[in-house]
Amino acid sequence: TFNERLSQQFRQFFARTDTFGLGVCNGCQMFAELADIIPGAQDWPRFTTNQSHRFEARLSMVEVLESPSLFLQGMAGSRLPIAVAHGEGYANFQYRGDADKVVRAMRFVDNHGQPTERYPFNPNGSAGGLTAVTTADGRFTAMMPHPERVLRNIQMSWTDLAATGGKDALSPWMRVWRNARKWVG
């Protein structure tokens, strides 16, 4: 954003209708910092220090929300364990964004499946459990948790092995990558 030539190249990339991107963890923070040049991301928050003031690394439970995110298509309503590893995942609308207008894609839930701000269920304390946002057209999604770290059932804290194909089968998070491949055509 401080280099006009590079900023213009990024603006052109984001503006093209045949591009997409997924920002995970530090990539989420980077996308949030570029929100002003990503069409449809103007309501995204900044991601700042966790309310626990600690680096949090473990499995947490999330619920995938109904959203236009191309990565999360067909997953709305799913409640799944996912890896988290971040010290700055708090969705902070104090500095940028609009909590009432942001397109929410995923949130932390407690052991009853309810959205939560309570620690340790929500490792960063974000309001309503918010942990992923997307653009209105769903091409760009930013999330703090790491779906790439739980691609196999054996990496999950628990899974119904009989129903999901055994411990070596791919986890439901593999759908994120399959959705991206499907979008490409």
Short mmCIF file of C-alpha atoms in Angstrom, two decimals, residues 54-168:
data_model
loop_
_atom_site.label_atom_id
_atom_site.label_comp_id
_atom_site.label_asym_id
_atom_site.label_seq_id
_atom_site.Cartn_x
_atom_site.Cartn_y
_atom_site.Cartn_z
CA ARG A 54 -1.38 -15.16 24.38
CA PHE A 55 -0.42 -17.15 21.34
CA GLU A 56 -3.13 -19.82 21.05
CA ALA A 57 -2.34 -23.14 19.36
CA ARG A 58 -4.77 -26.06 19.49
CA LEU A 59 -7.88 -27.49 17.88
CA SER A 60 -11.04 -25.40 18.25
CA MET A 61 -14.57 -25.93 17.04
CA VAL A 62 -16.01 -23.72 14.32
CA GLU A 63 -19.29 -23.45 12.47
CA VAL A 64 -19.24 -22.67 8.77
CA LEU A 65 -21.82 -19.97 8.04
CA GLU A 66 -23.93 -19.47 4.94
CA SER A 67 -21.84 -17.16 2.77
CA PRO A 68 -20.85 -16.62 -0.84
CA SER A 69 -17.27 -17.82 -0.14
CA LEU A 70 -16.28 -20.07 -3.05
CA PHE A 71 -14.08 -22.04 -0.65
CA LEU A 72 -16.89 -22.89 1.77
CA GLN A 73 -19.67 -23.79 -0.67
CA GLY A 74 -21.75 -26.72 0.51
CA MET A 75 -20.31 -26.53 4.02
CA ALA A 76 -22.78 -24.12 5.70
CA GLY A 77 -23.98 -25.48 9.01
CA SER A 78 -20.98 -27.77 9.44
CA ARG A 79 -19.44 -27.75 12.90
CA LEU A 80 -15.90 -29.06 12.71
CA PRO A 81 -12.66 -29.04 14.67
CA ILE A 82 -9.95 -26.94 13.09
CA ALA A 83 -6.37 -26.04 13.98
CA VAL A 84 -5.66 -22.58 15.36
CA ALA A 85 -2.22 -21.07 15.84
CA HIS A 86 -2.24 -17.31 16.25
CA GLY A 87 -1.52 -14.48 18.64
CA GLU A 88 -3.37 -11.81 16.67
CA GLY A 89 -6.74 -13.18 15.60
CA TYR A 90 -9.13 -10.79 17.32
CA ALA A 91 -11.53 -9.31 14.72
CA ASN A 92 -11.18 -5.67 15.71
CA PHE A 93 -13.69 -3.27 14.16
CA GLN A 94 -12.41 -0.34 16.22
CA TYR A 95 -9.80 0.54 13.58
CA ARG A 96 -11.54 -0.49 10.38
CA GLY A 97 -14.57 -2.23 9.00
CA ASP A 98 -18.21 -2.45 9.91
CA ALA A 99 -19.39 -5.28 12.15
CA ASP A 100 -22.97 -4.85 10.91
CA LYS A 101 -22.07 -5.11 7.22
CA VAL A 102 -19.15 -7.55 7.10
CA VAL A 103 -19.84 -10.82 5.26
CA ARG A 104 -19.23 -13.49 7.90
CA ALA A 105 -18.05 -16.92 6.78
CA MET A 106 -17.12 -18.83 9.94
CA ARG A 107 -17.32 -18.51 13.72
CA PHE A 108 -16.08 -20.27 16.84
CA VAL A 109 -18.70 -22.26 18.75
CA ASP A 110 -18.77 -23.74 22.23
CA ASN A 111 -19.39 -27.36 23.22
CA HIS A 112 -23.14 -26.80 22.72
CA GLY A 113 -22.63 -25.52 19.16
CA GLN A 114 -23.43 -21.92 20.10
CA PRO A 115 -21.39 -18.95 18.85
CA THR A 116 -19.12 -17.81 21.64
CA GLU A 117 -16.67 -15.20 22.82
CA ARG A 118 -15.77 -17.33 25.85
CA TYR A 119 -12.25 -18.59 26.32
CA PRO A 120 -11.04 -21.27 25.65
CA PHE A 121 -13.76 -22.09 23.09
CA ASN A 122 -12.94 -18.87 21.23
CA PRO A 123 -9.14 -18.51 21.27
CA ASN A 124 -9.12 -14.83 20.25
CA GLY A 125 -12.28 -13.40 21.82
CA SER A 126 -13.82 -11.96 18.65
CA ALA A 127 -17.42 -10.79 19.01
CA GLY A 128 -19.90 -13.47 18.00
CA GLY A 129 -17.01 -15.90 17.52
CA LEU A 130 -16.12 -14.32 14.16
CA THR A 131 -13.08 -15.99 12.62
CA ALA A 132 -13.56 -15.76 8.84
CA VAL A 133 -14.85 -13.12 6.45
CA THR A 134 -15.42 -13.05 2.71
CA THR A 135 -16.27 -10.64 -0.06
CA ALA A 136 -19.80 -10.24 -1.39
CA ASP A 137 -18.89 -12.21 -4.51
CA GLY A 138 -17.06 -14.87 -2.45
CA ARG A 139 -13.81 -14.72 -4.43
CA PHE A 140 -11.66 -13.57 -1.50
CA THR A 141 -11.90 -15.15 1.93
CA ALA A 142 -9.79 -14.42 5.00
CA MET A 143 -9.75 -16.78 8.01
CA MET A 144 -7.63 -17.18 11.11
CA PRO A 145 -7.94 -20.99 11.59
CA HIS A 146 -5.88 -23.41 9.53
CA PRO A 147 -7.97 -25.84 7.43
CA GLU A 148 -4.77 -27.00 5.70
CA ARG A 149 -3.58 -28.50 9.00
CA VAL A 150 -6.54 -30.87 9.36
CA LEU A 151 -6.87 -32.41 5.90
CA ARG A 152 -6.95 -36.00 7.17
CA ASN A 153 -9.27 -37.56 9.73
CA ILE A 154 -6.33 -38.62 11.87
CA GLN A 155 -5.47 -34.92 12.35
CA MET A 156 -8.88 -34.20 13.88
CA SER A 157 -9.51 -34.37 17.63
CA TRP A 158 -12.42 -36.73 16.94
CA THR A 159 -14.25 -38.07 13.96
CA ASP A 160 -16.74 -40.87 13.41
CA LEU A 161 -14.27 -43.16 11.68
CA ALA A 162 -16.90 -45.64 10.54
CA ALA A 163 -18.96 -42.91 8.86
CA THR A 164 -16.03 -40.97 7.40
CA GLY A 165 -13.91 -43.71 5.89
CA GLY A 166 -11.37 -44.37 8.62
CA LYS A 167 -8.47 -42.50 10.15
CA ASP A 168 -6.55 -42.20 6.87
#
